[in-house]
Structure formats: C-alpha cells, structure tokens
Amino acid sequence: MKMSASRLFTVLTALCFLTGPLPSFAAPPASGGTPAPSRLTASERDAALSSIKEELQRTYVFPEKRAALVERLERERKAGRYDVDSPAEFSERVTADLKDASKDRHLYLVNDAAQYAAAKAPKARETDTDAYWRQRALRDHHGLTELRVLPGNVRYLKLPAFHWVQDETGAAYDDALRFLKDGDAAIIDLRDNGGGSHAAVRYLVSHFLDGDVLLLTFQGGSKPPEQSRTLEHLPAGRLMGKPLYVLINSQVGSAGEDFAYDVQQFKLGELIGARTAGAANNNSLVPVAPCFVLSVSHGRPVHAVSQTNWEGVGVAPDVETPPEQALQVAQSRALKRLLATPGLSPDLRFEYTWAQTTVEAVLHPVSVSQQALKPLAGRFGPHEVSWKDGALWLRRGSRAPVRLTPLTTEGLFSVEGYEVLRARLTGKSLELLWSDDPAPAVFARG
C-alpha cells in the first residue's frame, strides 16, 4: 500500500528515542528559515545523498553496517531510483531503502523545511530545544495531555509523547506526578506513544525508583559508554508502593517502550495491552539541505537489569488484552487489588466495590431478557418504573424518566445521566443506591 507523504512523516517521527530534544508528530507553522522547494534539482539530490552517506559513515551506531548502507544508497542512485524532483517522493524512497538495508526503525529521512530550518538555527546552549520542537512540546503540554480521577480514586494520565524542553518540562511533570500521588492507584496510558526524549522517561521513571539507580547504558560505536541513572531530587516526591498499571499497544515505540521496559524490568507495575513496536536505538536528527532531516541511530541502550533491550522484539504485556479494553482491564485489576488491602475500611470497600461493578459491566455487558425485565415495572412509592422502547425507565417523583441499563443479572441497574445513582429492582421493591451512602432507600411496590 502506498503511503502518503504526510502519513509517512507521522509514522516515522513517531518512532524517536533521543538523548536530546524531542521530535514530534506534526509541524507547527514555520517561523522563518528556508521555504520548502517544490522541486529538487539533480545537484540538490546528489548533495543530499552525499550528506546522508557521510553522516552514516561518521555516526551510525553499528560500524559494521555502515559500508552496506552507503553501498545501497549508491547502487540505487546509479540505477536512477532517486531521479525524482518531488522532495516528498525522494525522502520516501531513501527511507524505504535505508530501512530495508538496516531493519532499523530509527533510520529515515523526513521532508520538512520548517524542521530543517529549526535544526540549522544556532542554539545558546547544547541542551536547548530548537524552536520547532519547543513549540510542539508547549502545544501538547509536554505530552501530558489528560489527567482524570477514575472511580475508586484511581488516577489516570494520558501520555502520547515524551517531550522534553530543558528547564520547562520538569515543572509540568511535577504537577502531573503530584496529581497521581494523591490517588490510590495509578494508570499511565502510553497507547500510541511513538517516543521522544529519554530525558523525559528518566524524569518520569525516577518517581518510581530510588535515586541514583542505573537505568540504561548507551553504547555508541567508538564513543565511551554513557550511563543514565535515576534522579536524586524530585519536587513532587516519589510514588513508590502504589499499584501502577501502564497501557501499551503496537504503536508504542522507542522512548515509549523505554518507560514500559523499565516498568517491566524493575517490576514497578503491570503492562496491560499488546506488544510494542520494537524500536530501541537512540537517534539524532541531522539537517540535510535543502529541506530534509535525517534521523540516524547513533547509540543503542543496554538495560541495567536485562543487559539487552527491546530492539526488534518489542515489550510484551504482562496482561495481554485488546488495546481498546486495556483501560477497563487496568481499572478492574487496580480495584481488585485495592479491595484486597488488609484492614480496609467499610467506606473504602463500598467505594471500590461500586467502581468495580461499573468496570465489570463495561468489560462483560450483561443481557437480561424482556420476559425478565417487563414484570419489574410498577409503582414504588413516589417513583414509577415503566416499560417503553424495549427498556425499563425510572421516573423519580416529578422528574423526567431516565433509562435503566442492567449492570448485573440480579436486578441492579445504572441510571442514565447519574453516575452516582443506581437502582435495584427485586420485583417487590425499588432500592435507590447512592455512591456516597451504603444504605439504600427502599420503596415497596404498590
């Protein structure tokens, strides 16, 4: 299947594992720099290929593969494969050949003039993120896109990318981690997280481990190995000891896999969902004139526990489940674990059980026949339950009727529009149950 240039850019830049600034998923408006050429000249193509080959020879992480990669590009150049004037098509063809020759998901060429211009711009400090990626990080709130309190005080964080902007992203993580810390359990949703910066992964995982713990050793060809260790000081404090669940799927790659791998190897929590993509090498983004950016793997991580990494194999879930159900499965497992807490107070037990009932109804919807439902209709004190349109409807006093949906086969129903209210119909009575009161209000039929 032929992939459009825009879709190819999204897929490729979603697999990034950098020790420096983060690549992102879509280009913000260009803030200057060279406009994108509509057509490539032969000399521009040749110059681009020369730059790519030089970078591969100089920095590609596996020295033994460099000659073969350069040879592949030169062979295809001589065969006329790159004799196209479309920058997008040129980058697609180069990418396809690099990936075929290397099997490395971090080796690719992107056609993007704004990113090229930003990569070329001078920086005040080596650790600074260029304007292109900083803008993406700010617009995506550094990848921390959603925080929720789920029933039972299970805290949820959606993290679709590992952005990192020096001196800025850490503060956003501090707020998110304080939010998670106040929960009884935590769910971090990495589904579709294509990667980003190891600095962000290091900051996040440090909250679940002691300080100065070795995470990864980056091997980079002839360069001395570089270690990554957990941070000693964390403004939000550590989150150790609470149940942790991490949601993954096949679109989780690179830095996204880095965090998932840490969770699994250090036994910090459970991975829920499907096996990840399998892209472990860490890469650099190199500007290539006139409008390209080359992602080239310059190192490979070696994990402190496994002494290997996830390249080519991905990270397997601890609990395999369809990714679209991973959140509910994680909620269910979290609530079951919380319900097993020794010495649990009656109030917490009621709260967790209430939440567990809702989650189980989503995971395992019940079916109750019309023959069983119809006789439950009737008058119950000031309230009325009626049968209409194949369902039971509850009218409480003078309020408009709302639909009842079976939660269990034993007569427990959710009340449409009221998460904190349930109804139980026994045939002889109507019980109204509120989430903050274990004692139901009971109304006899008649």
CSV table of C-alpha atoms in Angstrom, one decimal:
chain,number,residue,atom,x,y,z
A,1,MET,CA,0.0,0.0,0.0
A,2,LYS,CA,1.4,3.4,-1.0
A,3,MET,CA,1.6,5.8,2.0
A,4,SER,CA,1.1,9.5,1.6
A,5,ALA,CA,4.0,11.8,2.4
A,6,SER,CA,2.1,13.3,5.4
A,7,ARG,CA,1.2,9.9,6.8
A,8,LEU,CA,4.8,8.7,6.3
A,9,PHE,CA,6.0,11.7,8.3
A,10,THR,CA,3.6,10.9,11.1
A,11,VAL,CA,4.7,7.3,11.3
A,12,LEU,CA,8.4,7.9,11.1
A,13,THR,CA,8.6,10.8,13.5
A,14,ALA,CA,6.5,8.8,16.0
A,15,LEU,CA,9.5,6.4,16.5
A,16,CYS,CA,12.1,8.6,18.2
A,17,PHE,CA,14.4,7.9,21.1
A,18,LEU,CA,16.7,10.8,21.7
A,19,THR,CA,19.0,11.7,24.4
A,20,GLY,CA,18.5,15.3,23.4
A,21,PRO,CA,15.4,17.4,22.2
A,22,LEU,CA,12.2,15.6,21.2
A,23,PRO,CA,10.9,15.2,17.7
A,24,SER,CA,7.2,15.4,17.4
A,25,PHE,CA,4.3,14.5,15.2
A,26,ALA,CA,3.2,17.4,13.2
A,27,ALA,CA,4.9,20.6,12.1
A,28,PRO,CA,3.8,23.9,13.6
A,29,PRO,CA,3.8,27.0,11.4
A,30,ALA,CA,7.3,27.8,10.2
A,31,SER,CA,8.7,30.8,12.0
A,32,GLY,CA,11.2,31.7,9.3
A,33,GLY,CA,14.0,29.9,7.5
A,34,THR,CA,14.2,28.5,4.0
A,35,PRO,CA,10.9,27.8,2.3
A,36,ALA,CA,10.3,24.3,1.1
A,37,PRO,CA,11.4,23.8,-2.5
A,38,SER,CA,8.6,22.5,-4.8
A,39,ARG,CA,11.1,20.6,-6.9
A,40,LEU,CA,14.6,19.1,-6.4
A,41,THR,CA,17.4,19.6,-8.9
A,42,ALA,CA,19.8,16.8,-9.7
A,43,SER,CA,22.6,18.6,-7.9
A,44,GLU,CA,20.4,19.0,-4.8
A,45,ARG,CA,19.6,15.3,-4.8
A,46,ASP,CA,23.3,14.3,-5.2
A,47,ALA,CA,24.3,16.8,-2.5
A,48,ALA,CA,21.6,15.4,-0.1
A,49,LEU,CA,22.7,11.8,-0.8
A,50,SER,CA,26.4,12.7,-0.2
A,51,SER,CA,25.5,14.3,3.2
A,52,ILE,CA,23.4,11.3,4.2
A,53,LYS,CA,26.3,8.9,3.3
A,54,GLU,CA,28.8,11.0,5.2
A,55,GLU,CA,26.6,11.0,8.3
A,56,LEU,CA,26.1,7.3,8.2
A,57,GLN,CA,29.8,6.7,7.8
A,58,ARG,CA,30.5,9.0,10.7
A,59,THR,CA,27.9,8.2,13.3
A,60,TYR,CA,25.7,5.2,12.6
A,61,VAL,CA,25.7,3.1,15.7
A,62,PHE,CA,26.8,-0.2,14.1
A,63,PRO,CA,30.1,0.4,12.3
A,64,GLU,CA,30.0,-3.0,10.7
A,65,LYS,CA,26.8,-1.9,8.8
A,66,ARG,CA,27.9,1.5,7.6
A,67,ALA,CA,29.5,0.3,4.4
A,68,ALA,CA,26.5,-1.7,3.3
A,69,LEU,CA,24.1,1.2,3.9
A,70,VAL,CA,26.3,3.6,1.9
A,71,GLU,CA,26.6,1.0,-0.8
A,72,ARG,CA,22.9,0.5,-1.0
A,73,LEU,CA,22.3,4.2,-1.5
A,74,GLU,CA,25.0,4.5,-4.1
A,75,ARG,CA,23.7,1.5,-6.0
A,76,GLU,CA,20.2,2.9,-6.1
A,77,ARG,CA,21.5,6.3,-7.1
A,78,LYS,CA,23.3,4.8,-10.1
A,79,ALA,CA,20.2,2.8,-11.0
A,80,GLY,CA,18.2,6.1,-11.2
A,81,ARG,CA,15.8,5.2,-8.3
A,82,TYR,CA,16.3,8.7,-6.8
A,83,ASP,CA,15.8,10.6,-10.1
A,84,VAL,CA,12.6,12.3,-8.9
A,85,ASP,CA,12.0,16.0,-8.5
A,86,SER,CA,9.5,15.7,-5.7
A,87,PRO,CA,11.2,16.2,-2.2
A,88,ALA,CA,8.5,14.0,-0.6
A,89,GLU,CA,9.0,11.1,-3.0
A,90,PHE,CA,12.7,11.4,-2.7
A,91,SER,CA,12.6,11.2,1.1
A,92,GLU,CA,10.2,8.2,0.9
A,93,ARG,CA,12.5,6.3,-1.4
A,94,VAL,CA,15.6,7.0,0.6
A,95,THR,CA,13.8,6.0,3.8
A,96,ALA,CA,12.5,2.7,2.3
A,97,ASP,CA,16.0,1.7,1.2
A,98,LEU,CA,17.6,2.7,4.5
A,99,LYS,CA,15.1,0.7,6.4
A,100,ASP,CA,15.3,-2.3,4.1
A,101,ALA,CA,19.1,-2.4,4.4
A,102,SER,CA,19.3,-1.8,8.2
A,103,LYS,CA,16.0,-3.1,9.7
A,104,ASP,CA,16.4,-0.1,11.9
A,105,ARG,CA,13.2,1.8,12.7
A,106,HIS,CA,15.1,4.9,13.7
A,107,LEU,CA,16.8,5.3,10.3
A,108,TYR,CA,14.8,7.5,8.0
A,109,LEU,CA,14.7,10.8,6.0
A,110,VAL,CA,11.9,13.4,6.6
A,111,ASN,CA,10.9,16.1,4.1
A,112,ASP,CA,10.1,19.1,6.2
A,113,ALA,CA,11.5,22.6,5.6
A,114,ALA,CA,10.4,24.1,8.9
A,115,GLN,CA,12.1,21.3,10.9
A,116,TYR,CA,15.2,21.7,8.7
A,117,ALA,CA,15.4,25.4,9.3
A,118,ALA,CA,15.0,25.0,13.1
A,119,ALA,CA,17.7,22.3,13.2
A,120,LYS,CA,20.1,24.6,11.4
A,121,ALA,CA,19.4,27.6,13.7
A,122,PRO,CA,22.2,28.3,16.3
A,123,LYS,CA,21.5,27.5,19.9
A,124,ALA,CA,22.6,29.3,23.0
A,125,ARG,CA,23.2,26.0,24.8
A,126,GLU,CA,23.8,22.5,23.6
A,127,THR,CA,20.9,21.3,25.7
A,128,ASP,CA,18.4,23.8,24.3
A,129,THR,CA,15.4,22.5,22.3
A,130,ASP,CA,15.1,24.3,19.0
A,131,ALA,CA,12.0,26.5,18.3
A,132,TYR,CA,10.3,23.9,16.2
A,133,TRP,CA,10.2,21.1,18.8
A,134,ARG,CA,9.7,23.5,21.7
A,135,GLN,CA,6.5,24.8,20.1
A,136,ARG,CA,5.2,21.3,19.6
A,137,ALA,CA,6.0,20.5,23.3
A,138,LEU,CA,4.2,23.6,24.5
A,139,ARG,CA,1.1,23.0,22.4
A,140,ASP,CA,1.0,19.4,23.5
A,141,HIS,CA,1.5,20.4,27.2
A,142,HIS,CA,4.8,18.5,27.1
A,143,GLY,CA,3.0,15.3,26.2
A,144,LEU,CA,0.9,15.3,29.4
A,145,THR,CA,-2.5,15.6,27.7
A,146,GLU,CA,-5.1,14.2,30.1
A,147,LEU,CA,-5.4,13.8,33.8
A,148,ARG,CA,-8.5,12.1,35.3
A,149,VAL,CA,-9.8,10.8,38.6
A,150,LEU,CA,-11.4,7.5,37.8
A,151,PRO,CA,-13.9,5.8,40.2
A,152,GLY,CA,-12.3,4.5,43.3
A,153,ASN,CA,-9.7,7.3,43.2
A,154,VAL,CA,-7.7,5.6,40.6
A,155,ARG,CA,-5.6,8.3,38.9
A,156,TYR,CA,-5.2,8.3,35.1
A,157,LEU,CA,-2.5,10.0,33.0
A,158,LYS,CA,-2.6,10.0,29.2
A,159,LEU,CA,1.0,10.4,27.8
A,160,PRO,CA,1.1,10.2,24.0
A,161,ALA,CA,4.6,11.5,23.7
A,162,PHE,CA,7.8,12.1,25.7
A,163,HIS,CA,8.5,15.7,25.1
A,164,TRP,CA,11.4,17.4,26.9
A,165,VAL,CA,12.3,21.1,26.9
A,166,GLN,CA,15.2,21.9,29.3
A,167,ASP,CA,14.1,24.0,32.3
A,168,GLU,CA,10.4,23.8,31.4
A,169,THR,CA,9.1,20.2,31.0
A,170,GLY,CA,10.1,19.1,34.5
A,171,ALA,CA,7.6,21.6,36.1
A,172,ALA,CA,4.7,20.1,34.0
A,173,TYR,CA,5.7,16.6,35.1
A,174,ASP,CA,5.9,17.8,38.8
A,175,ASP,CA,2.2,18.9,38.6
A,176,ALA,CA,1.1,15.6,36.9
A,177,LEU,CA,3.0,13.5,39.4
A,178,ARG,CA,1.5,15.3,42.4
A,179,PHE,CA,-1.9,14.5,40.9
A,180,LEU,CA,-1.0,10.8,40.5
A,181,LYS,CA,0.5,10.7,44.0
A,182,ASP,CA,-2.9,11.6,45.6
A,183,GLY,CA,-4.5,8.6,44.0
A,184,ASP,CA,-5.0,5.1,45.5
A,185,ALA,CA,-3.6,3.6,42.3
A,186,ALA,CA,-2.2,5.0,39.0
A,187,ILE,CA,-2.8,4.2,35.4
A,188,ILE,CA,-0.4,5.7,32.8
A,189,ASP,CA,-1.7,5.4,29.3
A,190,LEU,CA,1.1,5.0,26.7
A,191,ARG,CA,-1.1,3.7,23.9
A,192,ASP,CA,0.1,5.2,20.6
A,193,ASN,CA,3.1,6.9,22.3
A,194,GLY,CA,5.7,6.8,19.5
A,195,GLY,CA,8.6,8.0,21.6
A,196,GLY,CA,10.5,11.1,22.2
A,197,SER,CA,13.3,12.1,24.7
A,198,HIS,CA,14.9,9.7,27.1
A,199,ALA,CA,15.3,12.7,29.5
A,200,ALA,CA,11.5,12.8,29.9
A,201,VAL,CA,11.4,9.0,30.5
A,202,ARG,CA,14.2,9.3,33.1
A,203,TYR,CA,12.4,12.1,34.9
A,204,LEU,CA,9.1,10.0,35.0
A,205,VAL,CA,10.6,6.7,36.0
A,206,SER,CA,12.7,8.3,38.7
A,207,HIS,CA,9.5,8.8,40.7
A,208,PHE,CA,9.0,5.0,41.0
A,209,LEU,CA,12.6,4.1,42.0
A,210,ASP,CA,15.2,5.2,44.5
A,211,GLY,CA,17.7,7.8,43.5
A,212,ASP,CA,20.9,7.0,41.6
A,213,VAL,CA,19.6,3.7,40.2
A,214,LEU,CA,21.3,2.7,36.9
A,215,LEU,CA,18.7,2.6,34.1
A,216,LEU,CA,20.5,2.3,30.8
A,217,THR,CA,24.0,2.4,29.4
A,218,PHE,CA,24.2,3.9,26.0
A,219,GLN,CA,26.7,2.3,23.7
A,220,GLY,CA,27.7,4.5,20.8
A,221,GLY,CA,30.3,2.9,18.5
A,222,SER,CA,33.8,4.0,19.4
A,223,LYS,CA,32.4,6.6,21.9
A,224,PRO,CA,32.8,5.8,25.7
A,225,PRO,CA,29.5,4.4,27.2
A,226,GLU,CA,27.2,6.8,28.8
A,227,GLN,CA,25.0,5.9,31.8
A,228,SER,CA,21.5,7.1,32.6
A,229,ARG,CA,20.6,7.0,36.3
A,230,THR,CA,17.5,8.0,38.3
A,231,LEU,CA,17.4,11.5,39.7
A,232,GLU,CA,18.1,12.1,43.4
A,233,HIS,CA,15.8,15.2,43.8
A,234,LEU,CA,12.2,15.2,42.7
A,235,PRO,CA,10.0,18.2,43.6
A,236,ALA,CA,6.8,16.0,43.6
A,237,GLY,CA,8.4,13.3,45.7
A,238,ARG,CA,8.4,9.6,44.9
A,239,LEU,CA,5.3,7.4,44.1
A,240,MET,CA,6.7,4.1,45.2
A,241,GLY,CA,4.3,1.5,46.8
A,242,LYS,CA,1.1,2.3,45.0
A,243,PRO,CA,-0.4,0.0,42.3
A,244,LEU,CA,0.8,1.1,38.9
A,245,TYR,CA,-0.6,0.0,35.5
A,246,VAL,CA,0.8,1.0,32.1
A,247,LEU,CA,-1.3,0.7,29.0
A,248,ILE,CA,0.6,-0.3,25.7
A,249,ASN,CA,-0.2,-1.3,22.2
A,250,SER,CA,1.7,-2.0,18.9
A,251,GLN,CA,2.1,1.8,18.2
A,252,VAL,CA,4.2,2.3,21.3
A,253,GLY,CA,7.7,2.8,20.2
A,254,SER,CA,11.2,3.9,21.2
A,255,ALA,CA,11.1,6.2,24.3
A,256,GLY,CA,7.6,4.9,24.9
A,257,GLU,CA,9.0,1.4,25.1
A,258,ASP,CA,11.8,2.7,27.2
A,259,PHE,CA,9.4,3.5,30.1
A,260,ALA,CA,7.4,0.3,29.6
A,261,TYR,CA,10.6,-1.7,29.6
A,262,ASP,CA,11.6,0.0,32.9
A,263,VAL,CA,8.3,-0.8,34.5
A,264,GLN,CA,8.6,-4.5,33.5
A,265,GLN,CA,12.3,-5.0,34.3
A,266,PHE,CA,12.2,-3.2,37.6
A,267,LYS,CA,8.8,-4.8,38.4
A,268,LEU,CA,7.2,-1.4,39.1
A,269,GLY,CA,3.8,-2.4,37.9
A,270,GLU,CA,1.8,-4.3,35.2
A,271,LEU,CA,1.8,-3.7,31.5
A,272,ILE,CA,-1.7,-4.1,30.0
A,273,GLY,CA,-2.5,-4.4,26.3
A,274,ALA,CA,-0.4,-5.6,23.3
A,275,ARG,CA,3.2,-6.0,22.4
A,276,THR,CA,5.0,-2.8,21.5
A,277,ALA,CA,6.8,-1.9,18.2
A,278,GLY,CA,10.4,-2.9,18.9
A,279,ALA,CA,12.5,0.3,18.3
A,280,ALA,CA,15.2,0.7,20.8
A,281,ASN,CA,18.1,2.6,19.2
A,282,ASN,CA,18.5,6.2,20.2
A,283,ASN,CA,18.8,8.7,17.4
A,284,SER,CA,19.9,12.2,16.3
A,285,LEU,CA,18.1,14.5,13.9
A,286,VAL,CA,20.5,15.9,11.3
A,287,PRO,CA,19.6,18.7,8.9
A,288,VAL,CA,20.2,17.8,5.2
A,289,ALA,CA,19.9,20.5,2.6
A,290,PRO,CA,17.8,21.8,1.1
A,291,CYS,CA,14.7,20.7,3.2
A,292,PHE,CA,15.3,17.3,4.9
A,293,VAL,CA,16.1,16.0,8.3
A,294,LEU,CA,17.9,12.7,8.7
A,295,SER,CA,17.1,10.5,11.7
A,296,VAL,CA,20.2,8.4,12.3
A,297,SER,CA,20.8,5.9,15.1
A,298,HIS,CA,23.9,6.9,17.0
A,299,GLY,CA,23.6,4.6,20.0
A,300,ARG,CA,21.9,1.6,21.5
A,301,PRO,CA,20.6,1.3,25.1
A,302,VAL,CA,21.6,-1.6,27.3
A,303,HIS,CA,19.3,-2.0,30.2
A,304,ALA,CA,20.7,-2.4,33.7
A,305,VAL,CA,18.5,-5.5,34.5
A,306,SER,CA,18.2,-7.4,31.3
A,307,GLN,CA,21.6,-6.4,29.8
A,308,THR,CA,19.9,-6.1,26.5
A,309,ASN,CA,17.0,-4.0,25.0
A,310,TRP,CA,13.7,-4.3,23.1
A,311,GLU,CA,15.0,-3.7,19.5
A,312,GLY,CA,13.2,-5.9,17.0
A,313,VAL,CA,11.1,-7.7,19.6
A,314,GLY,CA,9.2,-5.0,21.5
A,315,VAL,CA,7.9,-5.2,25.0
A,316,ALA,CA,5.4,-7.9,25.8
A,317,PRO,CA,2.4,-7.0,28.1
A,318,ASP,CA,2.1,-8.7,31.5
A,319,VAL,CA,-1.6,-9.0,30.8
A,320,GLU,CA,-2.5,-9.3,27.1
A,321,THR,CA,-5.8,-7.9,26.1
A,322,PRO,CA,-7.3,-6.0,23.2
A,323,PRO,CA,-5.7,-2.5,23.5
A,324,GLU,CA,-9.2,-0.8,23.3
A,325,GLN,CA,-10.1,-2.6,26.5
A,326,ALA,CA,-6.8,-2.0,28.3
A,327,LEU,CA,-8.0,0.9,30.4
A,328,GLN,CA,-11.0,-1.1,31.8
A,329,VAL,CA,-8.8,-4.1,32.4
A,330,ALA,CA,-6.3,-2.0,34.3
A,331,GLN,CA,-9.1,-0.4,36.3
A,332,SER,CA,-10.5,-3.8,37.2
A,333,ARG,CA,-7.2,-5.1,38.3
A,334,ALA,CA,-6.4,-2.0,40.3
A,335,LEU,CA,-9.8,-2.1,42.1
A,336,LYS,CA,-9.4,-5.8,42.8
A,337,ARG,CA,-6.0,-5.2,44.4
A,338,LEU,CA,-7.3,-2.3,46.4
A,339,LEU,CA,-10.2,-4.4,47.6
A,340,ALA,CA,-7.7,-7.0,48.9
A,341,THR,CA,-6.0,-4.4,51.1
A,342,PRO,CA,-5.8,-5.7,54.7
A,343,GLY,CA,-7.8,-3.7,57.2
A,344,LEU,CA,-9.8,-1.8,54.5
A,345,SER,CA,-12.4,0.5,56.0
A,346,PRO,CA,-16.1,-0.2,55.2
A,347,ASP,CA,-16.3,3.2,53.4
A,348,LEU,CA,-13.4,2.4,51.1
A,349,ARG,CA,-14.7,-1.1,50.5
A,350,PHE,CA,-18.0,0.3,49.4
A,351,GLU,CA,-16.4,2.9,47.1
A,352,TYR,CA,-14.1,0.3,45.4
A,353,THR,CA,-16.9,-2.2,45.0
A,354,TRP,CA,-19.2,0.4,43.4
A,355,ALA,CA,-16.4,1.3,41.0
A,356,GLN,CA,-15.7,-2.4,40.3
A,357,THR,CA,-19.3,-3.1,39.4
A,358,THR,CA,-19.2,-0.3,36.7
A,359,VAL,CA,-16.0,-1.5,35.2
A,360,GLU,CA,-17.1,-5.2,35.1
A,361,ALA,CA,-20.3,-4.1,33.4
A,362,VAL,CA,-18.3,-2.4,30.6
A,363,LEU,CA,-15.9,-5.4,30.2
A,364,HIS,CA,-18.7,-8.0,30.5
A,365,PRO,CA,-22.0,-6.5,29.5
A,366,VAL,CA,-25.0,-8.5,30.8
A,367,SER,CA,-28.0,-9.4,28.8
A,368,VAL,CA,-31.4,-9.7,30.5
A,369,SER,CA,-34.4,-11.0,28.6
A,370,GLN,CA,-37.5,-8.8,28.1
A,371,GLN,CA,-39.5,-11.5,29.8
A,372,ALA,CA,-37.4,-11.0,32.9
A,373,LEU,CA,-37.5,-7.2,32.7
A,374,LYS,CA,-41.1,-6.4,32.0
A,375,PRO,CA,-42.5,-7.7,35.3
A,376,LEU,CA,-40.2,-5.3,37.2
A,377,ALA,CA,-42.2,-2.3,36.1
A,378,GLY,CA,-44.6,-0.8,38.5
A,379,ARG,CA,-45.3,1.9,41.1
A,380,PHE,CA,-42.9,2.2,44.1
A,381,GLY,CA,-44.0,4.9,46.5
A,382,PRO,CA,-43.5,8.3,44.7
A,383,HIS,CA,-41.5,6.7,41.9
A,384,GLU,CA,-42.5,4.8,38.8
A,385,VAL,CA,-40.7,2.2,36.7
A,386,SER,CA,-42.2,1.8,33.2
A,387,TRP,CA,-41.5,-0.4,30.2
A,388,LYS,CA,-41.0,1.5,26.9
A,389,ASP,CA,-39.0,1.0,23.7
A,390,GLY,CA,-37.6,-2.3,24.9
A,391,ALA,CA,-36.2,-1.0,28.2
A,392,LEU,CA,-37.1,0.0,31.8
A,393,TRP,CA,-37.5,3.7,32.6
A,394,LEU,CA,-37.4,5.3,36.0
A,395,ARG,CA,-39.3,8.4,36.9
A,396,ARG,CA,-38.4,9.8,40.3
A,397,GLY,CA,-41.2,11.9,41.6
A,398,SER,CA,-41.9,14.6,39.0
A,399,ARG,CA,-38.5,14.3,37.2
A,400,ALA,CA,-38.3,13.2,33.6
A,401,PRO,CA,-38.0,9.5,33.1
A,402,VAL,CA,-34.5,8.1,32.6
A,403,ARG,CA,-33.4,4.8,31.1
A,404,LEU,CA,-32.2,1.9,33.3
A,405,THR,CA,-29.5,-0.4,32.0
A,406,PRO,CA,-28.7,-3.8,33.6
A,407,LEU,CA,-25.4,-3.9,35.5
A,408,THR,CA,-25.9,-7.5,36.7
A,409,THR,CA,-28.3,-10.3,36.2
A,410,GLU,CA,-29.5,-9.8,39.8
A,411,GLY,CA,-31.6,-6.7,39.2
A,412,LEU,CA,-29.0,-4.0,39.6
A,413,PHE,CA,-29.3,-1.1,37.1
A,414,SER,CA,-27.4,2.0,36.1
A,415,VAL,CA,-29.4,5.2,35.9
A,416,GLU,CA,-28.8,7.2,32.7
A,417,GLY,CA,-27.2,10.5,33.4
A,418,TYR,CA,-26.5,9.7,37.1
A,419,GLU,CA,-23.1,8.0,37.7
A,420,VAL,CA,-23.7,8.3,41.5
A,421,LEU,CA,-27.1,6.6,41.4
A,422,ARG,CA,-28.2,3.0,40.9
A,423,ALA,CA,-31.5,1.2,41.1
A,424,ARG,CA,-32.2,-2.3,42.3
A,425,LEU,CA,-35.5,-4.0,41.3
A,426,THR,CA,-36.4,-7.1,43.2
A,427,GLY,CA,-40.0,-7.5,41.9
A,428,LYS,CA,-41.3,-6.4,45.3
A,429,SER,CA,-39.4,-3.2,45.8
A,430,LEU,CA,-37.3,-0.5,44.3
A,431,GLU,CA,-34.0,0.3,46.0
A,432,LEU,CA,-32.2,3.6,45.2
A,433,LEU,CA,-28.5,3.4,45.9
A,434,TRP,CA,-26.2,6.4,46.1
A,435,SER,CA,-22.4,6.1,45.7
A,436,ASP,CA,-21.8,8.0,49.0
A,437,ASP,CA,-24.3,6.1,51.1
A,438,PRO,CA,-24.1,2.3,51.7
A,439,ALA,CA,-27.7,2.2,53.0
A,440,PRO,CA,-30.2,2.2,50.1
A,441,ALA,CA,-33.6,4.0,50.1
A,442,VAL,CA,-36.2,1.2,49.8
A,443,PHE,CA,-39.7,1.7,48.3
A,444,ALA,CA,-42.2,-1.1,48.3
A,445,ARG,CA,-44.4,-1.9,45.3
A,446,GLY,CA,-47.9,-0.5,45.3
